[in-house]
Coordinates of C-alpha atoms in Angstrom, one line a residue:
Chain A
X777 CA 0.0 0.0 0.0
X778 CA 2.8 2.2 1.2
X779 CA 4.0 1.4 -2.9
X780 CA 1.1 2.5 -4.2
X781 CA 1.0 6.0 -2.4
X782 CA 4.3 6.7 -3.3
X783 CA 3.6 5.8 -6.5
X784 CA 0.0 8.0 -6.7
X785 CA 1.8 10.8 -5.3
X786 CA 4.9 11.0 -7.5
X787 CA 2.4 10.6 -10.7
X788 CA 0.9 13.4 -9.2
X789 CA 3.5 14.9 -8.9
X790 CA 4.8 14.7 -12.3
X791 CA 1.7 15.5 -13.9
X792 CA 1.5 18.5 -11.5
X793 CA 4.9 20.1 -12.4
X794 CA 4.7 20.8 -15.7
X795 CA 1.1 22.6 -15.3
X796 CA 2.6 24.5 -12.6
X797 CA 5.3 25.6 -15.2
X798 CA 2.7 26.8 -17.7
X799 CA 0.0 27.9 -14.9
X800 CA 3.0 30.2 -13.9
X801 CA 4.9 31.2 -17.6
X802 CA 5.0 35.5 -16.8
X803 CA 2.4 37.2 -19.3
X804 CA 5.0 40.0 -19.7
X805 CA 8.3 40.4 -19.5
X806 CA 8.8 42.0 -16.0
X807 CA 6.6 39.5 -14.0
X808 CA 8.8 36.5 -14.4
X809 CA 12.9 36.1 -14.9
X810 CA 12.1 34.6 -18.3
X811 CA 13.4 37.8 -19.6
X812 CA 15.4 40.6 -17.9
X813 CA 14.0 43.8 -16.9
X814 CA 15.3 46.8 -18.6
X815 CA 13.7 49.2 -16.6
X816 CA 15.3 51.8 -14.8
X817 CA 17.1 55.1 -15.0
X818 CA 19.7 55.1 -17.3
X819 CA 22.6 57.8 -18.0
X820 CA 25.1 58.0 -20.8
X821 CA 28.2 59.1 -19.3
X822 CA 31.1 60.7 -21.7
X823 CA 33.0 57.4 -22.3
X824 CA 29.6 55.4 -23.0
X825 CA 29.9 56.5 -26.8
X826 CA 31.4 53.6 -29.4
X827 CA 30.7 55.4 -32.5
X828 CA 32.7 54.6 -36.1
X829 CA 32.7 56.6 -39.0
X830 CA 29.3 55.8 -41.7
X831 CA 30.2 54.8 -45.0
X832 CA 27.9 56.8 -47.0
X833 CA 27.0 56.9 -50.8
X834 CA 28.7 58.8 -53.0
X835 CA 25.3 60.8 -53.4
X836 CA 25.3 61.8 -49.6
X837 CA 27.2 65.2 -50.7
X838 CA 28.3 67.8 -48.2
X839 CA 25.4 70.1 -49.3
X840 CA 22.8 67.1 -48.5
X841 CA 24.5 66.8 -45.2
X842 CA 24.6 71.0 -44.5
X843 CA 20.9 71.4 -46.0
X844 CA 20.4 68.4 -42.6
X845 CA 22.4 70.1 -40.0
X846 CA 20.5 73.2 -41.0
X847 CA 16.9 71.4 -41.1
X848 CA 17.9 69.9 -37.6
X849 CA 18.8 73.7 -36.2
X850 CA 15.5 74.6 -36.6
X851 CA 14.2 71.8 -35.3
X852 CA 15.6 72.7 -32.1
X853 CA 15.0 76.8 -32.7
X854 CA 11.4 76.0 -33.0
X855 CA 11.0 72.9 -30.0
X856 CA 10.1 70.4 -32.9
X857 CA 9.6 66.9 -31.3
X858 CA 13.6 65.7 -32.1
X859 CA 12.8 61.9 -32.5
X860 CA 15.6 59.3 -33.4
X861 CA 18.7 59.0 -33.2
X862 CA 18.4 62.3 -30.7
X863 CA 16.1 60.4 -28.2
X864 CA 18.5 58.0 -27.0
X865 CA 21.4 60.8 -26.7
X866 CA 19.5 63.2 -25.2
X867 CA 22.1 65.0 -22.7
X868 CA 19.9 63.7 -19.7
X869 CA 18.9 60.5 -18.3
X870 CA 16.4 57.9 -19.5
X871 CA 13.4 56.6 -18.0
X872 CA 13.0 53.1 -19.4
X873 CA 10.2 50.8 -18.1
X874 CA 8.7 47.4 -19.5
X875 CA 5.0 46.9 -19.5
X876 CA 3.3 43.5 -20.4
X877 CA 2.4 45.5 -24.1
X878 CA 5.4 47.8 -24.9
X879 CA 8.7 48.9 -23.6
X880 CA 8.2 53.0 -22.8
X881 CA 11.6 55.5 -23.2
X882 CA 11.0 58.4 -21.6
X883 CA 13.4 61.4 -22.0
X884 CA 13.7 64.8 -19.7
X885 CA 13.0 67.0 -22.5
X886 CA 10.2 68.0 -24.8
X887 CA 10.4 65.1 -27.4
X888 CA 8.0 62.3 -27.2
X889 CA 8.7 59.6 -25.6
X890 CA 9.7 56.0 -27.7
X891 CA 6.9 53.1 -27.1
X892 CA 9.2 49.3 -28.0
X893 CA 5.5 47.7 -28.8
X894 CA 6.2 43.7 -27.8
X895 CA 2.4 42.9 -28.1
X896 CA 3.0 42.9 -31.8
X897 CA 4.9 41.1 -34.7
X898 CA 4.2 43.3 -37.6
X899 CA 4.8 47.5 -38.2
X900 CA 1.4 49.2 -38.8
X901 CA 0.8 49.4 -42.3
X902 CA 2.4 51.9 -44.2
X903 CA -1.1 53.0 -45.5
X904 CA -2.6 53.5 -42.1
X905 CA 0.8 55.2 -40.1
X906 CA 1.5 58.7 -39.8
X907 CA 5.4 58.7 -40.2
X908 CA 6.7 60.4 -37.3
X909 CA 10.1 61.0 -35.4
X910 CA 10.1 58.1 -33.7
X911 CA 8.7 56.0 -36.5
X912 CA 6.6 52.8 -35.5
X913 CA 8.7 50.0 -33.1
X914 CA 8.0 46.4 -32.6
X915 CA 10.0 44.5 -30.1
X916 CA 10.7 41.0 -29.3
X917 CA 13.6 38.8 -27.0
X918 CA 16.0 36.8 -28.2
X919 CA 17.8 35.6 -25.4
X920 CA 19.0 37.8 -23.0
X921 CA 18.5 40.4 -25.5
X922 CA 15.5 42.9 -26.5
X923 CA 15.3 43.2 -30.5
X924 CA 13.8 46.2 -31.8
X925 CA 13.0 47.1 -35.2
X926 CA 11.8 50.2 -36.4
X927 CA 10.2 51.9 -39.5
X928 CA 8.4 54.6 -40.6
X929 CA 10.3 57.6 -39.7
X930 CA 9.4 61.0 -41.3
X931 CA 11.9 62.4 -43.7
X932 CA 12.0 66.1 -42.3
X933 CA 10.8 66.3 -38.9
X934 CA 13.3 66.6 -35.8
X935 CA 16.8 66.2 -35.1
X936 CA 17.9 63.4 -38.2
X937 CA 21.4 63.5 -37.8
X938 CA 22.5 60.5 -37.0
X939 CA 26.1 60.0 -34.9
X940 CA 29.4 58.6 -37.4
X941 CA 27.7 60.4 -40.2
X942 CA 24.2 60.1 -42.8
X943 CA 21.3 61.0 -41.0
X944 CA 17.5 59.4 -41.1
X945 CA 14.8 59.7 -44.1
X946 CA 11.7 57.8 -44.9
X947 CA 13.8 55.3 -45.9
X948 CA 15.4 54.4 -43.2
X949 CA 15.3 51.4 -41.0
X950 CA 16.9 51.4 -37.6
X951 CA 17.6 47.9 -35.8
X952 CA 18.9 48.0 -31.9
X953 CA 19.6 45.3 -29.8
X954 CA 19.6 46.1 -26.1
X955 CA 21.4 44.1 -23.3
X956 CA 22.1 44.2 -19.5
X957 CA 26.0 43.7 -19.0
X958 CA 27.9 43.8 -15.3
X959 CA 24.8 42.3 -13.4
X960 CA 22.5 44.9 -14.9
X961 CA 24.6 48.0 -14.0
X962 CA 25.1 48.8 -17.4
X963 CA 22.6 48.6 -20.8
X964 CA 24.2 48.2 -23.9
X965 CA 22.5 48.8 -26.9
X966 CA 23.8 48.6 -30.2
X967 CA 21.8 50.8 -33.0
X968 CA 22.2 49.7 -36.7
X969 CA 20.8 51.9 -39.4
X970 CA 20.5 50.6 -42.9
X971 CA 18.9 53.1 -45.8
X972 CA 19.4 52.3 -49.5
X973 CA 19.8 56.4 -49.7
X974 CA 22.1 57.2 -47.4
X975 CA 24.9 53.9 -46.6
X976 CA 27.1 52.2 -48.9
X977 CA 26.6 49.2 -45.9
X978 CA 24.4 49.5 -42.3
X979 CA 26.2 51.3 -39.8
X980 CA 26.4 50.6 -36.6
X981 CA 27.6 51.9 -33.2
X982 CA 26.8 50.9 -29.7
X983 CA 25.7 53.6 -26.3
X984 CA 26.4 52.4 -22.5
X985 CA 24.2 53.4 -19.9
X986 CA 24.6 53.4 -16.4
X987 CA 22.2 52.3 -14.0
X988 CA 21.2 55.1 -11.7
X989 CA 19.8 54.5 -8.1
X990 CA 16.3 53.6 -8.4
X991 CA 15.8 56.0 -6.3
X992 CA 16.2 59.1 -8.8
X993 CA 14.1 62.0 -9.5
X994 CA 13.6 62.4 -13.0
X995 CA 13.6 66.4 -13.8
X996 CA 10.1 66.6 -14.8
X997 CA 10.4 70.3 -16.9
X998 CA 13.4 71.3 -18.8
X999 CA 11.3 73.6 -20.6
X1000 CA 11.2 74.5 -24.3
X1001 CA 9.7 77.7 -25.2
X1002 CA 10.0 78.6 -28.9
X1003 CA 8.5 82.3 -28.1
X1004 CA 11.6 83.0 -25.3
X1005 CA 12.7 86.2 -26.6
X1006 CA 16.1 85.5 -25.3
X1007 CA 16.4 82.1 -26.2
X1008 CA 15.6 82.9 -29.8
X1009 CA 18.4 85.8 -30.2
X1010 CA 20.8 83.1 -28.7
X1011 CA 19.6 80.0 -31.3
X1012 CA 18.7 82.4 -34.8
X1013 CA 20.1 81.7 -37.4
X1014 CA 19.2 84.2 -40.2
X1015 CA 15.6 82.7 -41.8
X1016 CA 14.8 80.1 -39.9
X1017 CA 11.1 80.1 -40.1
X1018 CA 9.2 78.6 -42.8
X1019 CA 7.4 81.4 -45.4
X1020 CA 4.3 82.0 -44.3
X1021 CA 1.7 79.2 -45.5
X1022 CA -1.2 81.3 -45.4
X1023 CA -1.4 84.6 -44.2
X1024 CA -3.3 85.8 -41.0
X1025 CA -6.1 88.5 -42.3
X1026 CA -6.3 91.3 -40.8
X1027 CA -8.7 92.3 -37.7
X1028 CA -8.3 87.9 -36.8
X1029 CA -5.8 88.7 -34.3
X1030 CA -6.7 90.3 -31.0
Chain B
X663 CA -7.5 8.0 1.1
X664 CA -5.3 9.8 3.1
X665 CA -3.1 9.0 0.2
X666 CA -5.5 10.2 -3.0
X667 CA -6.1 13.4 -0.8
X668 CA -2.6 14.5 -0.8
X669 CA -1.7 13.5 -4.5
X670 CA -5.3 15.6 -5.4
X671 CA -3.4 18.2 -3.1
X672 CA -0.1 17.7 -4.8
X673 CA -2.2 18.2 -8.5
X674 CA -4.1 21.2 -7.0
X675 CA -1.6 23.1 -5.7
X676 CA 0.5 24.3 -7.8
X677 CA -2.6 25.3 -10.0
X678 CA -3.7 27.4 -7.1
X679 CA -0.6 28.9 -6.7
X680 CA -0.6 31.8 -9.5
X681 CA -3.9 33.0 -8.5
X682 CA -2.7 32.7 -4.8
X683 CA 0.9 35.2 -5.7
X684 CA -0.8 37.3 -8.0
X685 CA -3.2 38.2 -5.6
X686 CA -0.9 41.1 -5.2
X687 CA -0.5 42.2 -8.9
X688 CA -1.8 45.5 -10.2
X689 CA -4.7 43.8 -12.1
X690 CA -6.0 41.1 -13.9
X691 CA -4.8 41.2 -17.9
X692 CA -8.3 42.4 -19.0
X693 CA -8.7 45.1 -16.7
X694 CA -5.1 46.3 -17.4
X695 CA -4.5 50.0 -17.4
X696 CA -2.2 49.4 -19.7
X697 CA -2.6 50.8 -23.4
X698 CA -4.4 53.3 -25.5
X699 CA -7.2 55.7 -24.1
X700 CA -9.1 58.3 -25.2
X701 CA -11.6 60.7 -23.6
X702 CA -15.3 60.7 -24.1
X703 CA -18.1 62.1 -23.7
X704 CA -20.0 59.9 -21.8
X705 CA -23.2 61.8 -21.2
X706 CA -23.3 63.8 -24.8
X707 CA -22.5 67.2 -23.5
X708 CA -21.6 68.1 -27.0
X709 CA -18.5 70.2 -26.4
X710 CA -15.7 70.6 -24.2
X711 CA -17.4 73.3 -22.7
X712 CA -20.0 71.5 -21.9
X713 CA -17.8 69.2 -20.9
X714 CA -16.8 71.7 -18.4
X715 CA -19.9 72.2 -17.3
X716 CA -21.0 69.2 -16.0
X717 CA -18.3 69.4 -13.2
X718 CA -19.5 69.7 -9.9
X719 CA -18.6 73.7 -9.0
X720 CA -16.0 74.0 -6.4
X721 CA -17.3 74.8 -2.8
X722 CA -14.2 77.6 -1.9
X723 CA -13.4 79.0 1.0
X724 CA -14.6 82.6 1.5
X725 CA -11.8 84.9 0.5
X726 CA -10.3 82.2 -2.0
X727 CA -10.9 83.2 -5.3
X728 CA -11.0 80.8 -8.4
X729 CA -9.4 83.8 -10.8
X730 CA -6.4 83.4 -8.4
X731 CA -5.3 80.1 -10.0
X732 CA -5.8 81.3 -13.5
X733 CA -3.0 80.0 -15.5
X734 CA -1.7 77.4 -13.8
X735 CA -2.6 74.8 -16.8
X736 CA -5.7 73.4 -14.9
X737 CA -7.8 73.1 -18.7
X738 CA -11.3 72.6 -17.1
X739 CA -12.1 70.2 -19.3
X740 CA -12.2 73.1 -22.3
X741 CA -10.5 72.6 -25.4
X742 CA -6.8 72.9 -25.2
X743 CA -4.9 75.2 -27.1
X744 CA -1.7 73.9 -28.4
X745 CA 0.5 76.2 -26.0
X746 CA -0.2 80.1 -25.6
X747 CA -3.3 81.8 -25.0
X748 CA -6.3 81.0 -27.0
X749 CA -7.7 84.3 -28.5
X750 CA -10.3 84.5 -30.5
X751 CA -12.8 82.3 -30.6
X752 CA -15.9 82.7 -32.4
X753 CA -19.4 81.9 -32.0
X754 CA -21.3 82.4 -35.8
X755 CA -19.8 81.3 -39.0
X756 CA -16.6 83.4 -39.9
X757 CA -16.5 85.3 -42.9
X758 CA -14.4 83.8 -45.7
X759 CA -10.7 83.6 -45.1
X760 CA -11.0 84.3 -41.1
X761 CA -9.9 81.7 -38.8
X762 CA -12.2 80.1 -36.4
X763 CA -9.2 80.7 -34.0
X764 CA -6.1 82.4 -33.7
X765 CA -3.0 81.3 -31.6
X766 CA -0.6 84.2 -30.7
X767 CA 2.1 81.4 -29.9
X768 CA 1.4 77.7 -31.1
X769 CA 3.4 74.7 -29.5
X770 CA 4.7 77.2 -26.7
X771 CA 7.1 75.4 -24.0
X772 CA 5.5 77.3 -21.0
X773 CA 2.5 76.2 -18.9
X774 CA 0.9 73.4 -20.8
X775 CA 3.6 73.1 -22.9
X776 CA 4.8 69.7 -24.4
X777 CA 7.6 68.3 -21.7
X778 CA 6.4 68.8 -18.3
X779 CA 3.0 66.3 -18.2
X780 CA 0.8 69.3 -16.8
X781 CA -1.9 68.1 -19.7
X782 CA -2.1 65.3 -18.2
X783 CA -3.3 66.2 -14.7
X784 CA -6.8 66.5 -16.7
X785 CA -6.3 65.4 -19.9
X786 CA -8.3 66.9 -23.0
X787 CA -9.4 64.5 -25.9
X788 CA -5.6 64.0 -27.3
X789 CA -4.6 60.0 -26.9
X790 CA -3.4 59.2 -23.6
X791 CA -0.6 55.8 -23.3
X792 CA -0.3 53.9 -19.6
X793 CA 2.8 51.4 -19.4
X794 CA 2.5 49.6 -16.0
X795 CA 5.8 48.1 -14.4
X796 CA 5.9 47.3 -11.1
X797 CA 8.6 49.9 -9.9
X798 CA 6.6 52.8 -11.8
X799 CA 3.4 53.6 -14.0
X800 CA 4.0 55.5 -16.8
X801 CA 0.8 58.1 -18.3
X802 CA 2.2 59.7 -20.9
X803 CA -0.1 61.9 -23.9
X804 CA -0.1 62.5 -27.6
X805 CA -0.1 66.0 -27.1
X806 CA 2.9 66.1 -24.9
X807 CA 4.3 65.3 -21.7
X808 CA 4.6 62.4 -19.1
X809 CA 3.3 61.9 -15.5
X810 CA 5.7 59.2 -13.4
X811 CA 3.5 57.2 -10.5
X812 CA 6.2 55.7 -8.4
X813 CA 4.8 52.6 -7.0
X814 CA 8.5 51.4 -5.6
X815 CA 7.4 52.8 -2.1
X816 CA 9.5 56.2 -2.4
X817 CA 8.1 59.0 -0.2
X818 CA 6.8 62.4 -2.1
X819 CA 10.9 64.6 -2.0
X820 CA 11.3 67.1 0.7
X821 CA 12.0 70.2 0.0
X822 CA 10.1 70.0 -3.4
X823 CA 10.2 73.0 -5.8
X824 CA 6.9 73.0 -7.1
X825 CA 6.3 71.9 -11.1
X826 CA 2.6 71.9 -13.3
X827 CA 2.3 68.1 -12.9
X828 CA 3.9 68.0 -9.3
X829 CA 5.7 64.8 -7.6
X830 CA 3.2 61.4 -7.7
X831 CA 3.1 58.5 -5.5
X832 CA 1.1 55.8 -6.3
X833 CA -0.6 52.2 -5.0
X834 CA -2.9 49.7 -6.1
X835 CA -5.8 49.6 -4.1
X836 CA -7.6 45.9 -5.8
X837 CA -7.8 46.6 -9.4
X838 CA -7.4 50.7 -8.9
X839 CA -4.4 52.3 -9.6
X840 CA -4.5 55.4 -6.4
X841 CA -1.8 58.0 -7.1
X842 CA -1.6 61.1 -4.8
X843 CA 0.0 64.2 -6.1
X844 CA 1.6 67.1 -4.2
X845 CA 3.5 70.1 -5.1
X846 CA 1.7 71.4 -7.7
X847 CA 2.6 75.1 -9.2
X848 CA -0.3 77.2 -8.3
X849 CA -3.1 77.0 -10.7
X850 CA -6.9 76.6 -12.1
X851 CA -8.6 73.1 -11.2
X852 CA -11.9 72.6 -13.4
X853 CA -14.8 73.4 -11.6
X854 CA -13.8 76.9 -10.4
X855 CA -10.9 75.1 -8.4
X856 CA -7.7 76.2 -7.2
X857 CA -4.7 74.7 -6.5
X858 CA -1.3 75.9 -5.0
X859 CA 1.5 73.9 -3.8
X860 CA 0.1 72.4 -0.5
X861 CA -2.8 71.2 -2.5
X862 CA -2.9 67.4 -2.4
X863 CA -4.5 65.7 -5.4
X864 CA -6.0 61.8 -5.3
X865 CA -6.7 60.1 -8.5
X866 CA -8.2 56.9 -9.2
X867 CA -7.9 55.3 -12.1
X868 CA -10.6 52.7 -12.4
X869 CA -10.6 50.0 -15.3
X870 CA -14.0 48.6 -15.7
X871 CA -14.2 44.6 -15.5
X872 CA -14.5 44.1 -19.4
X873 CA -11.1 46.4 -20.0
X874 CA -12.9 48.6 -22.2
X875 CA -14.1 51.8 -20.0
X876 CA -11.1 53.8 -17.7
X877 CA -12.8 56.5 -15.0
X878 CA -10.4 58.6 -13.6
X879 CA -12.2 60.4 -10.3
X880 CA -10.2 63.3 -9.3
X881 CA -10.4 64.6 -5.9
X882 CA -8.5 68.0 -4.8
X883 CA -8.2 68.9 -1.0
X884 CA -6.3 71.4 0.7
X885 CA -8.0 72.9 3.9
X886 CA -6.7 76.7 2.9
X887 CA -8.9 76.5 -0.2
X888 CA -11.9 74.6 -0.1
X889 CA -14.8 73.8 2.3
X890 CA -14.9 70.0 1.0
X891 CA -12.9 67.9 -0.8
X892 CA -13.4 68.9 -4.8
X893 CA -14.2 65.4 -6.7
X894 CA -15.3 65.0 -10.1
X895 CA -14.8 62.3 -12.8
X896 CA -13.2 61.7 -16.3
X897 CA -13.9 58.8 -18.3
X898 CA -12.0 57.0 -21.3
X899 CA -12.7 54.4 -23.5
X900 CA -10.0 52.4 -25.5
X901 CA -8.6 53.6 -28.2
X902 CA -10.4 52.8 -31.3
X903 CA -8.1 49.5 -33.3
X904 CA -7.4 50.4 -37.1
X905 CA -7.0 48.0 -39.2
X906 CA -3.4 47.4 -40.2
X907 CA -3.5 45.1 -43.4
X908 CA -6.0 43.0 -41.6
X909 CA -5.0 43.3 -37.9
X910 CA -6.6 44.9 -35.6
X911 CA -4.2 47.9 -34.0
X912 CA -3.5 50.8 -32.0
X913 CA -0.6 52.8 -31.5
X914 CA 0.7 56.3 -29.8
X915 CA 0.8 58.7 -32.5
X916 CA 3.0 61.7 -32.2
X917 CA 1.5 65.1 -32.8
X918 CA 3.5 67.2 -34.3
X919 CA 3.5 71.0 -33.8
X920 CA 6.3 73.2 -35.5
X921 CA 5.9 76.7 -33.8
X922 CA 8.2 78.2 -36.6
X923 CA 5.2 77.3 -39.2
X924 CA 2.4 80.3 -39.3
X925 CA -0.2 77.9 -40.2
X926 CA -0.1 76.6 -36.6
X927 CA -1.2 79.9 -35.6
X928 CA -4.6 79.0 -36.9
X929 CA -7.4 76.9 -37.2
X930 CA -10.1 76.4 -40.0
X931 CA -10.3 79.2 -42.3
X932 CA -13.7 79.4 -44.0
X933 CA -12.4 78.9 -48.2
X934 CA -15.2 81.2 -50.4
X935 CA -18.8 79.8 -50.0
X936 CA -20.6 78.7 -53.0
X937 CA -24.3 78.9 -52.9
X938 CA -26.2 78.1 -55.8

């Protein structure tokens, strides 16, 4: 008889474990250690920077790249939202955190923050998605490692220089690969941007953040005003705002 | 017997033992906060004034006056101008080439400006985004900004200089998400409400059962400015899913506003009216 329990019991027991296993699987990434946890505050100190030179097209001229450096000063003139590659370099830490649909990067500044949407396997259809600075990302794990892939960028908007040389259009496709190093106290991500416009081959470069206390106070206002008197003598270039579209009549205006 | 009753144990068990941990966890996966929200109008006031309207009016103390908060980013539910003062709005059909609405300065950084999560204290009908981790709940709008709900137990910072979306802790109380907010620049609170620094702000943020309706109920107290608690509710439904080659989607969208552009100075403009 004593058999026989022992027996019933370890049945049980086997039957029991794997259930528990699937009963238990996390539904998102920071619920179970299936996956690490990216969240945090994250800083990019002056030696976290690993960026090579871009090997760009020969059609990538210096007046392209000038007619960019320009189109990104009056990005920041005017408080544009500055998108990628500027939201992951912004001069200021990161607020990172993983939800069960999306990964969420917050900056301290007036650019919007980056969703890394996990809940889904394809981009939104390019007839349906406004392109935007931060184009449209879609996330997934390999490993120990958080693949994101992004598309749909606009091909004006906000700061589109991108570090090592080339900068972002509509074309462009930016894959990064983020991973905890040194027991979490530092995120790697590498940042590979292909674009059959702009690079002769994709071009990569990795950032290192370091993991501030959890205990930090995210500045919550470092504002932007594009009206500052002050700020715009200090930032104007000669004609940096667009010709009037459509000119105010007169007697609209208070 | 004693034997089948601790193998059914042994089976049982560990298929009670999710439900029995997560008992703590914010919230069941379909009444999640988590996602894509938009306000509505639940009871078809017709306009965000009306909106406005049907807020409960503040009870203030005697010698507190609402006009003393004005500009302080509290929106009253009215329709948000992107950044400066709204100044002209009119109430008949325009004549031809006169906008409905003229902005002095669009996309202005100042009080409800883009980076400092003050439309987000009340938000207007601009998507609003909630990412949940355990450490921190993030609300975060379309139009600009981001409130942090600090759930890792953190106390609100003393001394505290006082910002439009002020310094939020938060807890889960069941499937509610409780934040309290403190240290709020002085301002306007719909309703003919004031708020100034020592003003303490509760919010609830309520997912129904079926995951598809989010009621935010806002109450404002501060014993130097109003005879009872000030509490009024917004409410939100999910985003509405497009329909990405056949899938069923929503995303944040990113609203641009380029103050450098003169168009954003304006709305509609009434183009020549043909009558036959």
């Amino acid at each position: 008889m004593k058999r026989l329990c022992a027996f019933v019991v370890s049945v049980a027991a086997l039957v029991a474990m794997p259930l528990a296993i699937v009963a238990t699987e996390p539904s998102s990434p920071q619920e179970g250690k299936a996956t690490p946890d990216i969240s945090g505050f994250w800083e990019l100190n002056f030696d976290g920077r690993k960026v090579p030179r871009a090997n760009l097209l020969p059609t990538v001229t210096r007046a392209k790249i000038d007619a960019r450096a320009k189109a990104d000063a009056y990005a920041i003139r005017w408080c544009n939202l500055l998108g990628l590659p500027f939201v992951m370099d912004p001069g200021r830490p990161l607020d990172i955190r993983q939800g069960s649909t999306a990964v969420l990067i917050v900056g301290e500044n007036a650019s919007a923050p980056r969703y890394l949407y996990t809940s889904r396997a394809k981009h939104i259809s390019d007839e349906i998605f406004d392109p935007s600075t931060n184009g449209d990302s879609i996330a997934h794990w390999e490993g120990d490692t958080l693949v994101v892939d992004t598309v749909g960028f606009h091909g004006e908007h906000g700061i589109a220089t991108i570090p090592g040389g080339g900068f972002r259009t509509d074309k462009s496709r930016l894959v990064e690969r983020y991973r905890l190093l040194k027991d979490g106290a530092l995120l790697s991500v590498t940042f590979t941007w292909t674009d059959p416009t702009v690079y002769r081959s994709p071009h990569t470069y990795e950032y290192r953040y370091h993991r501030l206390p959890s205990t930090y106070e995210p500045r919550q206002w470092l504002p932007c005003d594009p009206w500052d008197e002050e700020r715009g003598k200090f930032l104007d270039p000669p004609a940096v705002t667009k010709p009037a579209a459509r000119a105010i009549p007169k007697g609209a205006t208070p | 017997m004693k034997c089948r009753v601790i193998a059914l144990v042994g089976l049982l068990l560990p298929l009670a033992a999710p439900q029995l941990l997560s008992a703590q966890a914010p919230s069941p996966s379909t009444a999640r906060l988590e996602g894509d929200w938009v306000r509505i109008d639940p009871d078809g006031a017709g306009s965000f004034g009306g909106l406005g309207a049907s807020i409960p009016p503040a009870q203030l103390l005697p010698g507190v006056s609402a006009a003393a908060g004005r500009g302080g980013g509290g929106r009253g539910g009215g329709r948000g101008g992107r950044g400066g003062p709204p100044v002209l709005e009119s109430t008949g059909p325009n004549p031809e080439g006169v906008p409905y609405i003229v902005v002095a300065q669009p996309c202005a950084g100042g009080l409800g400006g883009r980076s400092n999560g003050a439309l987000l204290v009340n938000p207007d009908s601009g998507g609003v985004h909630f990412v949940e981790h355990k450490d921190e709940v993030i609300f975060a709008g379309e139009r600009g900004g981001v409130r942090h709900f600090y759930l890792d137990g953190r106390q609100h910072p003393t001394p505290w200089t006082p910002t439009p979306a002020g310094h939020s802790i938060a807890k889960y109380d069941g499937n509610i998400l409780v934040v309290e907010t403190v240290g709020f620049t002085a301002g306007a609170v719909p309703g003919g409400g004031v708020r100034t620094p020592e003003t303490r702000l509760v919010e609830r943020f309520e997912v129904a059962p079926d995951g598809k309706r989010l009621t935010i109920t806002y109450t404002w107290d501060d014993p130097k400015v109003y005879q009872k608690p000030h509490v009024y509710r917004y409410y939100f439904d999910r985003s509405p899913m497009l329909d990405s080659a056949g899938t069923p989607v929503s995303y944040a969208l990113e609203e641009w506003c380029d103050a450098g552009d003169p168009i954003e100075k304006q709305s509609i403009v009434p183009p020549k009216q043909i009558i036959k």
